[in-house]
Coordinates of C-alpha atoms in Angstrom, one line a residue:
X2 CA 5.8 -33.3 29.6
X3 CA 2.3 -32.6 30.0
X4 CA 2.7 -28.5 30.1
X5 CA 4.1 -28.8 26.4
X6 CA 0.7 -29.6 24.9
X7 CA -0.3 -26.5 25.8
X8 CA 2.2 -24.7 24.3
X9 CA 2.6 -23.0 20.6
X10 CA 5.6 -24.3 19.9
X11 CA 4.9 -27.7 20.2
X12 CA 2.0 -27.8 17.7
X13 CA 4.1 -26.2 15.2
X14 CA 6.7 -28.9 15.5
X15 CA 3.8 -31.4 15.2
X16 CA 2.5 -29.3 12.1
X17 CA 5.9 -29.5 10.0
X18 CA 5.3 -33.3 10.6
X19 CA 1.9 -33.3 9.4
X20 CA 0.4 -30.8 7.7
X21 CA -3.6 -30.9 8.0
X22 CA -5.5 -29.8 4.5
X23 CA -6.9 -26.1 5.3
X24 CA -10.6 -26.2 4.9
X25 CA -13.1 -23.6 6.1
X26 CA -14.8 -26.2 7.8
X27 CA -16.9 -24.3 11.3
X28 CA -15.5 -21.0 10.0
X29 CA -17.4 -20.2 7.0
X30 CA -19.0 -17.1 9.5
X31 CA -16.1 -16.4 10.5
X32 CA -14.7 -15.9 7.1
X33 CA -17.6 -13.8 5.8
X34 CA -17.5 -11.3 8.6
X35 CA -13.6 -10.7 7.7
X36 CA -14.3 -10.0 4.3
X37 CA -17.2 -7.8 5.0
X38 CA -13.9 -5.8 7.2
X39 CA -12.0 -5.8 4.1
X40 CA -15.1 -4.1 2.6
X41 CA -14.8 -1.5 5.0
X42 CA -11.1 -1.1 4.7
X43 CA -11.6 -0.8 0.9
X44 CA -14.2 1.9 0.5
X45 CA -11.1 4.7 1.7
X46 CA -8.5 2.9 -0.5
X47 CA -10.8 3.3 -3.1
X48 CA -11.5 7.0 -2.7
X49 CA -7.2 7.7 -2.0
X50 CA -6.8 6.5 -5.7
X51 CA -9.5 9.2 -7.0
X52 CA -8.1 12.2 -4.8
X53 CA -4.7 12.8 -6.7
X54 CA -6.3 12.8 -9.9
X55 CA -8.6 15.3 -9.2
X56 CA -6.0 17.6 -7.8
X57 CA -3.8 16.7 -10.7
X58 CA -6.9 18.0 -13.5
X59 CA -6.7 21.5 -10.6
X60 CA -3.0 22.0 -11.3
X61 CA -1.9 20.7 -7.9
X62 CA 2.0 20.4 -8.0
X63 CA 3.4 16.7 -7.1
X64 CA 4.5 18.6 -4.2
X65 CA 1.4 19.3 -2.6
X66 CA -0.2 16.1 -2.9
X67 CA 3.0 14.5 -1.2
X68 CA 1.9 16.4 1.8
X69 CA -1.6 15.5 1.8
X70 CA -0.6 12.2 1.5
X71 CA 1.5 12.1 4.3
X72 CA -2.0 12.3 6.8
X73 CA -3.4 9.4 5.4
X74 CA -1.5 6.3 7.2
X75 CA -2.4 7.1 10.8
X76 CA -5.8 6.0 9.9
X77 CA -5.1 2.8 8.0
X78 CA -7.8 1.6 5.5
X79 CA -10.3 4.3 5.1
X80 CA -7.9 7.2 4.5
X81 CA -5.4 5.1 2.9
X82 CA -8.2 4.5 -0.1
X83 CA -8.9 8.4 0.1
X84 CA -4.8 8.8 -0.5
X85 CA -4.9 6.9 -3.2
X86 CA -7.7 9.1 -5.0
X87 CA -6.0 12.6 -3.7
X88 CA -3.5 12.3 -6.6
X89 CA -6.0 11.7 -9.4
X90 CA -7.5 14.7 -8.3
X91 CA -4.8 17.1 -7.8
X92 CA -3.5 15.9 -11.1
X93 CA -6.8 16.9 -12.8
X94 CA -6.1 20.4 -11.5
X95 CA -2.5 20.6 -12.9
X96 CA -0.6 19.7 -10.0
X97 CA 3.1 19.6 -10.7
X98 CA 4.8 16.2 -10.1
X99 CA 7.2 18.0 -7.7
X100 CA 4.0 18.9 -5.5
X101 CA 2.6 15.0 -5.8
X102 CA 5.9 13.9 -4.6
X103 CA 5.0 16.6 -1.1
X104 CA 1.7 14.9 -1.0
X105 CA 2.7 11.1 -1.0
X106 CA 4.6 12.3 2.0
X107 CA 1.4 11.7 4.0
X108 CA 1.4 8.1 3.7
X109 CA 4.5 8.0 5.5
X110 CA 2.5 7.7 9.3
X111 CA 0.7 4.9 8.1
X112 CA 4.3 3.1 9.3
X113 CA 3.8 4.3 12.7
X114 CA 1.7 1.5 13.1
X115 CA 5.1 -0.2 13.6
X116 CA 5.2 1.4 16.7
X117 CA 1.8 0.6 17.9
X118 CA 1.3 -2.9 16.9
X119 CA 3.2 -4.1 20.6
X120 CA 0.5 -1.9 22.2
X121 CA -2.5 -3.9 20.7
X122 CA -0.7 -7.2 21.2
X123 CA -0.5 -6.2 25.0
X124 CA -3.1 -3.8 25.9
X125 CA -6.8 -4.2 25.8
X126 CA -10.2 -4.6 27.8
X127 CA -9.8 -8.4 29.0
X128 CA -13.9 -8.6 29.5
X129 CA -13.9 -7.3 25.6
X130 CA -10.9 -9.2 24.7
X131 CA -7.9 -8.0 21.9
X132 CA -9.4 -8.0 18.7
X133 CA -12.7 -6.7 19.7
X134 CA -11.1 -3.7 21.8
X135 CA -8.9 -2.6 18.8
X136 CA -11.5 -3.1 16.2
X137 CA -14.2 -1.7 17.3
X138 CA -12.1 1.2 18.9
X139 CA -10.9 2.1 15.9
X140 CA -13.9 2.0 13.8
X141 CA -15.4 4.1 16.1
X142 CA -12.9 6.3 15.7
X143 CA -12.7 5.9 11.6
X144 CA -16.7 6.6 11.1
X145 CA -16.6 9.6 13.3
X146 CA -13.5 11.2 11.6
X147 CA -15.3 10.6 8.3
X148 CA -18.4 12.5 9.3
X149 CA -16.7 15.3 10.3
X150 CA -14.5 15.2 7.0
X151 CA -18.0 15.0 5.1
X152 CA -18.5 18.4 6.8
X153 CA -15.4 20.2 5.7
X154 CA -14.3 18.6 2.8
X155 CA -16.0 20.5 0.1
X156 CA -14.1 23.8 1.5
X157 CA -10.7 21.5 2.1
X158 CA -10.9 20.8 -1.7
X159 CA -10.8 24.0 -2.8
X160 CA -13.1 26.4 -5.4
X161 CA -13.0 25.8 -8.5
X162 CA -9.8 27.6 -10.2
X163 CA -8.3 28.3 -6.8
X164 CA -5.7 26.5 -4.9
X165 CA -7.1 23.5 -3.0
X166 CA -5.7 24.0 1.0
X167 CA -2.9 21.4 0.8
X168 CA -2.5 21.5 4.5
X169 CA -6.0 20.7 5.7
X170 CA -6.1 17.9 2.6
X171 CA -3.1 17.0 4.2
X172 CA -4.3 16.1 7.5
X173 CA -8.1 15.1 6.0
X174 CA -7.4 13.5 2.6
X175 CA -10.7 14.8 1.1
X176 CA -12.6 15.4 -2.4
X177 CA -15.5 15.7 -4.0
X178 CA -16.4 16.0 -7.5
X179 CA -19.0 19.0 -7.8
X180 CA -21.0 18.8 -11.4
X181 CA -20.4 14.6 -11.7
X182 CA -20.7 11.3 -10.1
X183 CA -23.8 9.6 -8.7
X184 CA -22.7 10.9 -5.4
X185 CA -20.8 13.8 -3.7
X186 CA -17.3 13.0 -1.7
X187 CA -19.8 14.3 1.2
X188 CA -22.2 12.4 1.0
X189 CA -20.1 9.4 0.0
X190 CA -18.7 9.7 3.3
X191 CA -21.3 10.2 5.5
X192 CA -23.1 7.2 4.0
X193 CA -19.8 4.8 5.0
X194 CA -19.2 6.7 8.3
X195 CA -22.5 5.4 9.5
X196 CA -22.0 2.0 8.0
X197 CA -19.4 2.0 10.0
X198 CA -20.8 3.0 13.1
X199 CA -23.6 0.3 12.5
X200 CA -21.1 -2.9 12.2
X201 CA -19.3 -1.9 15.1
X202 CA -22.1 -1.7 17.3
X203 CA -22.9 -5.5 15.7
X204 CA -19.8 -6.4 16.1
X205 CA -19.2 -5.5 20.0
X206 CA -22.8 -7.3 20.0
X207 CA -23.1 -10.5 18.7
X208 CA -19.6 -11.2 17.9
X209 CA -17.5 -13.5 20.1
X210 CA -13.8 -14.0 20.2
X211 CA -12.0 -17.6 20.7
X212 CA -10.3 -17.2 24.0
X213 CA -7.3 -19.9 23.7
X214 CA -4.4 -17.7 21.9
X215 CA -5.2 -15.2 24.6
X216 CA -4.6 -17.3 27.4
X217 CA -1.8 -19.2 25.9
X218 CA 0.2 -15.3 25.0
X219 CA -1.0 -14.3 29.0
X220 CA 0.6 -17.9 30.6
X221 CA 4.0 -15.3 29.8
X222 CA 3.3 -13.6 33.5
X223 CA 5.8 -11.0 32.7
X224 CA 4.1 -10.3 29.1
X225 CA 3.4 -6.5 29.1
X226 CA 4.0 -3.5 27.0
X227 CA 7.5 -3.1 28.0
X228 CA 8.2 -6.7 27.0
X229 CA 6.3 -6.6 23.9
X230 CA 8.4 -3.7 22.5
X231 CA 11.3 -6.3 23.5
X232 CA 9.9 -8.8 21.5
X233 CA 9.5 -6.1 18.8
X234 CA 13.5 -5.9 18.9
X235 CA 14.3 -9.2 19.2
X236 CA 12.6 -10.0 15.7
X237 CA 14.3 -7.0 14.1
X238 CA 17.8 -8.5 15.4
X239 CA 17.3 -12.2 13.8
X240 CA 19.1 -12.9 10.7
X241 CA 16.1 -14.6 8.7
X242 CA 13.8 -11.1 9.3
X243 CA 17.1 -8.8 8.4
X244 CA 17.1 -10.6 5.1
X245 CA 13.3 -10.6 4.3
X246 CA 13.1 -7.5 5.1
X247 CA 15.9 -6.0 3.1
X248 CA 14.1 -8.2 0.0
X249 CA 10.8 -6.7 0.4
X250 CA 12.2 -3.4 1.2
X251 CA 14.5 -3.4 -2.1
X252 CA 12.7 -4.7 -4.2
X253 CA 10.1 -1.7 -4.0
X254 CA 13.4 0.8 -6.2
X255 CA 12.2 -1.8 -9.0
X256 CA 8.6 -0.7 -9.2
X257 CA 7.4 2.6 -7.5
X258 CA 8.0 5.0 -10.0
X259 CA 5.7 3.2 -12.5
X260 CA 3.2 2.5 -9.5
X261 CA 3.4 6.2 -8.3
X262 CA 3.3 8.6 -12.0
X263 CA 2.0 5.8 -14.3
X264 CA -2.0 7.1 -13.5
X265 CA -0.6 10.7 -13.6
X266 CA 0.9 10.5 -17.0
X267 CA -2.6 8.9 -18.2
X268 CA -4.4 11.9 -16.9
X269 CA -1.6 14.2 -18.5
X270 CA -2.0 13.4 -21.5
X271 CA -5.9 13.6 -21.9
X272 CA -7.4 10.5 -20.4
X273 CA -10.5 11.7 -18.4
X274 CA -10.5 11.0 -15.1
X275 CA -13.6 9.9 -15.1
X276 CA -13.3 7.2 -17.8
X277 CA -9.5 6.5 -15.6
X278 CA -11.7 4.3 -12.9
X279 CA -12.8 2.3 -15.7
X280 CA -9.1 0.9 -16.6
X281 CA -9.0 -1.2 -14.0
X282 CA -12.8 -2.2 -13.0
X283 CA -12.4 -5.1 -15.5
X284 CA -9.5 -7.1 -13.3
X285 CA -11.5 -6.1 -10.1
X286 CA -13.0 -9.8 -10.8
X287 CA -8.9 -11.3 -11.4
X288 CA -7.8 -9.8 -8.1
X289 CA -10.4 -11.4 -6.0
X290 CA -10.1 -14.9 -8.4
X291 CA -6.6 -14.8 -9.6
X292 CA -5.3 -15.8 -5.9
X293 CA -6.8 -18.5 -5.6
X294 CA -5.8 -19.9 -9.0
X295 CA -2.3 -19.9 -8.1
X296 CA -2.8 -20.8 -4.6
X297 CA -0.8 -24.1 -5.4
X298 CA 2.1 -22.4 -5.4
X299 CA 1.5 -19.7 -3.0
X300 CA 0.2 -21.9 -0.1
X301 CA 2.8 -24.7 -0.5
X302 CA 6.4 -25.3 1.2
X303 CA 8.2 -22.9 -1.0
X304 CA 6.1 -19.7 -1.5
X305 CA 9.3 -17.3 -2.6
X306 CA 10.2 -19.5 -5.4
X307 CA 7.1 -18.8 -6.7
X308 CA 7.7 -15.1 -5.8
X309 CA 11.2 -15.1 -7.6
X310 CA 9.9 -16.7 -11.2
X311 CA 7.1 -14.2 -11.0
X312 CA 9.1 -11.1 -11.1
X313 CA 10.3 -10.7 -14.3
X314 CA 6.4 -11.0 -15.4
X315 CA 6.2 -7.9 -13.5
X316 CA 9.1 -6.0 -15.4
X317 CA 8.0 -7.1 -18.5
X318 CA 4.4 -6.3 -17.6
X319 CA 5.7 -2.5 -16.4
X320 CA 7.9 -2.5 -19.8
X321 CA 4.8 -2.8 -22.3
X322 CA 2.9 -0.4 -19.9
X323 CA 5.7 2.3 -19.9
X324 CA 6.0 1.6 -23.8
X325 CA 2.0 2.3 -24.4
X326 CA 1.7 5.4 -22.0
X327 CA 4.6 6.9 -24.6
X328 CA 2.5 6.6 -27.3
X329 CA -1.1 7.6 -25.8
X330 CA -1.4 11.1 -27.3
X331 CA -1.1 9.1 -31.0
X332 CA -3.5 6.5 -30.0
X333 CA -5.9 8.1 -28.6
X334 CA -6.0 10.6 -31.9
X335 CA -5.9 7.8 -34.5
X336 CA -9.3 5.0 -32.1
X337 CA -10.4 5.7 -28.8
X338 CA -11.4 2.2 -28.7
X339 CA -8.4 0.8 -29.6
X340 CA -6.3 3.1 -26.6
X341 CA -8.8 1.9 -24.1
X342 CA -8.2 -2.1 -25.2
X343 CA -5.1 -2.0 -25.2
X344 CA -4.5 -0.2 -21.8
X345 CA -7.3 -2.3 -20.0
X346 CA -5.3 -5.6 -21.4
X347 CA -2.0 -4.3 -20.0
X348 CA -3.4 -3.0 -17.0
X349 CA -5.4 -6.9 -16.1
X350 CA -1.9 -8.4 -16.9
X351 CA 0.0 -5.8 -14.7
X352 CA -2.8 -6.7 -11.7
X353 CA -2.5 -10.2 -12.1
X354 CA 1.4 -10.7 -11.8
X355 CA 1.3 -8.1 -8.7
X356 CA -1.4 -10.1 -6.9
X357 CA 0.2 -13.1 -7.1
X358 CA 3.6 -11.5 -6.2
X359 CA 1.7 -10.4 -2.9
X360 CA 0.2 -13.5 -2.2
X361 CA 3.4 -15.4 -2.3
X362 CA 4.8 -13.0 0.3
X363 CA 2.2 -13.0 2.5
X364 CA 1.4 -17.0 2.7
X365 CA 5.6 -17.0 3.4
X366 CA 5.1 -14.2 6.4
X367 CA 2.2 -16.0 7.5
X368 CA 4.3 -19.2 7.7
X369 CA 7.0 -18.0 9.7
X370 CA 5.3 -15.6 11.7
X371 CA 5.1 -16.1 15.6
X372 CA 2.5 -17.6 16.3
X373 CA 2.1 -16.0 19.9
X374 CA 3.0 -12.0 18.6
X375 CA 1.8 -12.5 15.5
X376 CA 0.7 -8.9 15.2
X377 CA 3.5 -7.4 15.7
X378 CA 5.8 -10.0 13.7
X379 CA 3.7 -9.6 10.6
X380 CA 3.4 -5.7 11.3
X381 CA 6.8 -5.2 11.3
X382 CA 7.9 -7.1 8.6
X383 CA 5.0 -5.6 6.3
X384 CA 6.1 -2.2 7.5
X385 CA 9.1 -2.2 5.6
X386 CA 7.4 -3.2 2.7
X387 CA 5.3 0.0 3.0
X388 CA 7.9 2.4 3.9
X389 CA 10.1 1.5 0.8
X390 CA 6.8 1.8 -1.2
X391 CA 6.2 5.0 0.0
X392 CA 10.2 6.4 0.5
X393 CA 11.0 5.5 -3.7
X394 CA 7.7 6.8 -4.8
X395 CA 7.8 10.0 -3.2
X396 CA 11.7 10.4 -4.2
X397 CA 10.6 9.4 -7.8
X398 CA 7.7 12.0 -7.4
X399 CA 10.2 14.4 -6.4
X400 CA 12.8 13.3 -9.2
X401 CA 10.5 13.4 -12.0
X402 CA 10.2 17.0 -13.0
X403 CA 14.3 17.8 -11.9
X404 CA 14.9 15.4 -14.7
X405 CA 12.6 16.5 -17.3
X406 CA 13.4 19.2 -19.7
X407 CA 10.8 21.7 -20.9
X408 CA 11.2 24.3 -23.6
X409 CA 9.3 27.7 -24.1
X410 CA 8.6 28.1 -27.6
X411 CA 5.8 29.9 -29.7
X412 CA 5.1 30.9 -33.2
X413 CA 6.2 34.1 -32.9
X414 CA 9.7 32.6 -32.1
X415 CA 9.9 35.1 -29.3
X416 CA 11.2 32.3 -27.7
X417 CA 14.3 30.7 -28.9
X418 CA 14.3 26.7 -29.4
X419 CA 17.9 26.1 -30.6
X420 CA 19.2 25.5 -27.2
X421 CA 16.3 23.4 -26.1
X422 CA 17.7 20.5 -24.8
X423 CA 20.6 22.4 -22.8
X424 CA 18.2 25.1 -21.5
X425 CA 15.5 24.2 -19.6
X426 CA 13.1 27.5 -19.4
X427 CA 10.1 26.2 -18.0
X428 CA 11.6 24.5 -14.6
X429 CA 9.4 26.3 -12.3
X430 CA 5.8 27.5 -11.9
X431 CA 7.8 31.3 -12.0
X432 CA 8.7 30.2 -15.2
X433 CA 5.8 28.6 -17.2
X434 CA 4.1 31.7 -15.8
X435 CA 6.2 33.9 -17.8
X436 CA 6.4 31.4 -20.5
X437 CA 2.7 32.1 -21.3
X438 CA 2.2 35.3 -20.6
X439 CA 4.6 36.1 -23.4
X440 CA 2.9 34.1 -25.5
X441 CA 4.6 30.7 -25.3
X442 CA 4.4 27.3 -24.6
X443 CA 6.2 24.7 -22.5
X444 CA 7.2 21.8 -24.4
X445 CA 8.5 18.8 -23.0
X446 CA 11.9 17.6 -24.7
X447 CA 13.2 15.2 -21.9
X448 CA 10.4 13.1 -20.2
X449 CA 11.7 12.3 -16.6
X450 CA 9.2 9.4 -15.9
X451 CA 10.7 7.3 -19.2
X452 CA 13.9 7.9 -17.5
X453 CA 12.6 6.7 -14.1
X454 CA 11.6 3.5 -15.6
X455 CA 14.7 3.0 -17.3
X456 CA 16.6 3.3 -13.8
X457 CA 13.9 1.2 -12.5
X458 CA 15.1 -2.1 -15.3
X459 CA 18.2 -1.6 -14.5
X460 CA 17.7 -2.0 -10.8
X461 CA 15.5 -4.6 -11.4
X462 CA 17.8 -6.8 -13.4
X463 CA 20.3 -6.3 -10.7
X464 CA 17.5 -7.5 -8.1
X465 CA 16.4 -10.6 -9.5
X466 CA 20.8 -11.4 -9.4
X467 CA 21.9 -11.0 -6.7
X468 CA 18.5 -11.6 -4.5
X469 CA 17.8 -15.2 -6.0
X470 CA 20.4 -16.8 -3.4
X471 CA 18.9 -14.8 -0.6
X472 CA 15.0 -15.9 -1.5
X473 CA 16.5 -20.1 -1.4
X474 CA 18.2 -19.5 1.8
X475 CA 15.1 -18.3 3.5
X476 CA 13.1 -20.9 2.6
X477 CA 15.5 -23.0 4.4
X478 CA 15.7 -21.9 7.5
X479 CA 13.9 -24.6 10.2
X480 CA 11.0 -22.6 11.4
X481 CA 11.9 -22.5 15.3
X482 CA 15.0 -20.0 13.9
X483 CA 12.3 -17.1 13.0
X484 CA 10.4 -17.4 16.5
X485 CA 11.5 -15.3 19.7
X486 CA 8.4 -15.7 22.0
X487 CA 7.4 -18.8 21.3
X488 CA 10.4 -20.2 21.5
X489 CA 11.6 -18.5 24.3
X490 CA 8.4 -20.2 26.1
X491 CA 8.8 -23.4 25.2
X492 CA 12.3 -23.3 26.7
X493 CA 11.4 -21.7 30.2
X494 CA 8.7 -25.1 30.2
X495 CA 11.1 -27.2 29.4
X496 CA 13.2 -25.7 32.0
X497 CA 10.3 -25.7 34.8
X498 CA 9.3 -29.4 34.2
X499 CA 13.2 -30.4 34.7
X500 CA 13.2 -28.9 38.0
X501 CA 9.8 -30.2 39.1
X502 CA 11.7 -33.7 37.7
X503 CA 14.5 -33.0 40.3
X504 CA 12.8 -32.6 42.7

């Protein structure tokens, strides 16, 4: 059957019999152009951490940064670093956590990509070919949004002691520090917008793409939008991707309110935000190393078991965390030093027990993916992973200040405490308002975030039960059961060559 050797399918039954040893060997360009595109994709993620601690130190309610968090997905890496950052920033301005939990909403279009990803699997200039088209499309299309966002961003952000304009942040996911920093959030933008602009015009240069997958995916005549959106639905409907995906989509309830508030409550109570970068720029090096060093059980035949004995790291690891943010306000009083240590330890810990849970995952997707859609297959199932990221952070945004209990109270007992933990006088900005204007002062007698992460044990514990049978059974599923294209081809040649035979 001469037509088979051609074919997918047919080296990946040849691969489960012999597995070569992965080497960069003739790719070593290759490699270094993709992580100089990581680069790129990193410089927004790092500016979306900043942003909602900055609006935070303004006063910016958890609601408000929900909604400027919801523009930031549509343009993947760049504003998805600039979400991450909007948060700091509103909660340097006082944001309330009920407004934070509005702006994470704007990383919800980021999972429209779902949508799209058939679209660049089947559409794109053949003389430019598929990767070439989309990436340098959209980097086009990144480095001019971010000049004009260096243009308006210092008005988006707000004056100092006024509201920032949660709708334009919304839809532009900007900020800029004004009497710190080495650079403005202007400038810092302009500069990468043309960096961009620069390696794309490089890139549609001197970059060439290897033609074979391309031909291989078009020898499907019929193979079109319309059938790629097909595809898209035959993967949702097999019974190995239902049950991934409900894992990776659970297992988010387990750690998004410590990943969403964690960073909040350090700026609440008094960590500068601009000592906050410094927490984690010592396990920069461990997330770039600490991959590798585990990639003997990441890269081998059973990633997920890996996956499974490394989650309770990751409880205990958000345990200690949640246990030292309680008692920041006393150590920071009592050594400085000592607060910082002890977070940054914690913190590299957290990082490296999260990096390695990801890298299980993603060898595992990368194993079973098809190899012919292999956009879309990965797309889809790493869209669930962000949409239950995103869904149980914003809800325990949202949650956080309906479950905590604040009490007015001053010195000159204007206010009565007796009640306090049945009465809960400072729910609303209306409230604290009137709370200090009379003299008073909300105090905080039931924490919602410590509550949050009880929930989040409990669900955890329940997790790593009843999901341990489910991560074994994946693993054994023959790999031919996860494809639908590939598959489906090698069939129709099988077919084709018996009735040439016949004849």
């Amino acid at each position: 059957m001469k037509n088979l050797e051609n074919l997918e399918y047919s080296e990946v039954k040849q691969d489960e019999r012999a597995v070569e040893k992965p080497n960069l060997k003739g790719d070593r360009r290759n490699f270094a152009f993709l992580i100089l595109l990581y680069v790129l994709q990193g410089v927004p993620q790092g500016i979306s951490v900043a942003i909602p601690i900055l609006l935070q130190n303004r006063g910016v309610s958890y609601n408000d940064q929900a909604e400027i968090s919801i523009s930031i997905f549509p343009f993947s890496s760049v504003p998805q670093g600039i979400s991450v950052a909007i948060p700091i920033l509103l909660q340097n301005r006082g944001v309330s956590y009920n407004d934070q939990a509005e702006f994470s909403i704007s990383y919800f279009p980021f999972s429209l990509k779902l949508l799209y990803a058939p679209i660049v699997d089947s559409v794109y200039l053949k003389s430019f070919w598929r990767r070439k088209t989309w990436i340098c499309g959209s980097q086009i299309f990144v480095g001019i949004f971010m000049i004009y966002t260096s243009l308006c961003v210092d008005e988006w952000m707000g004056i100092e002691g006024n509201k920032p304009q949660i709708l334009m942040l919304t839809i532009f996911l900007h900020f800029m520090p004004r009497n710190q920093g080495l650079f403005t959030l202007s400038g810092f933008l302009m500069f990468w917008a043309i960096i961009y602009l620069l390696i794309t015009i490089l890139i549609a240069i001197f970059k060439s793409e290897n033609v074979k997958h391309h031909k291989k995916l078009h020898e499907t005549t019929d193979y079109g939008i319309k059938r790629a959106y097909s595809d898209l639905v035959d993967i949702i409907k097999l019974k190995p991707v239902i049950q991934l995906c409900t894992m990776i989509f659970t297992i988010e309830t387990c750690f998004a309110a410590c990943g969403a508030i964690t960073s909040l409550k350090l700026i609440e109570y008094g960590v500068p935000k601009d000592k906050f970068a410094l927490l984690t720029l010592p396990s920069a090096p461990v997330q770039i190393l600490f991959p590798l060093l585990v990639a003997k059980y990441t890269t081998g035949k059973k990633p997920l078991s890996f996956y499974y004995k490394i989650f309770p790291c990751r409880v205990i690891s958000m345990t200690l965390k949640t246990f030292y943010i309680f008692h920041t306000r006393k150590i920071l009083e009592s050594s400085l030093v000592s607060f910082y240590v002890g977070i940054i330890i914690l913190y590299f810990f957290d990082h490296c027990f999260t990096k390695a849970s990801y890298s299980a995952d993603g060898c595992f997707i990368t194993k079973i993916a098809d190899p012919m859609i292999g956009g879309s297959y990965m797309t889809l199932i790493n869209t669930f992973a962000n949409v239950g990221n995103r869904i149980f952070s914003t809800f325990f945004l949202w949650l956080v200040d309906k479950i905590t209990w604040k009490q007015c109270s001053s010195s000159a007992n204007t206010f009565s405490v007796q009640n306090s933990t049945t009465i809960n006088t400072c729910a609303n900005d209306l409230e604290k308002e009137a709370c200090i204007e009379n003299g008073g002062n909300c105090e905080t007698i039931v924490d919602g975030f410590y509550i949050e992460i009880g929930i989040s044990v409990i669900i955890a514990l329940i997790w790593y039960k009843f999901m341990k049978s489910v991560i074994f059974q994946l693993q054994r599923y023959p790999r031919e059961d996860w494809f639908v294209l590939t598959k489906n081809r090698f069939y129709e040649m099988q077919q084709i060559e018996k009735n040439e035979e016949n004849k």
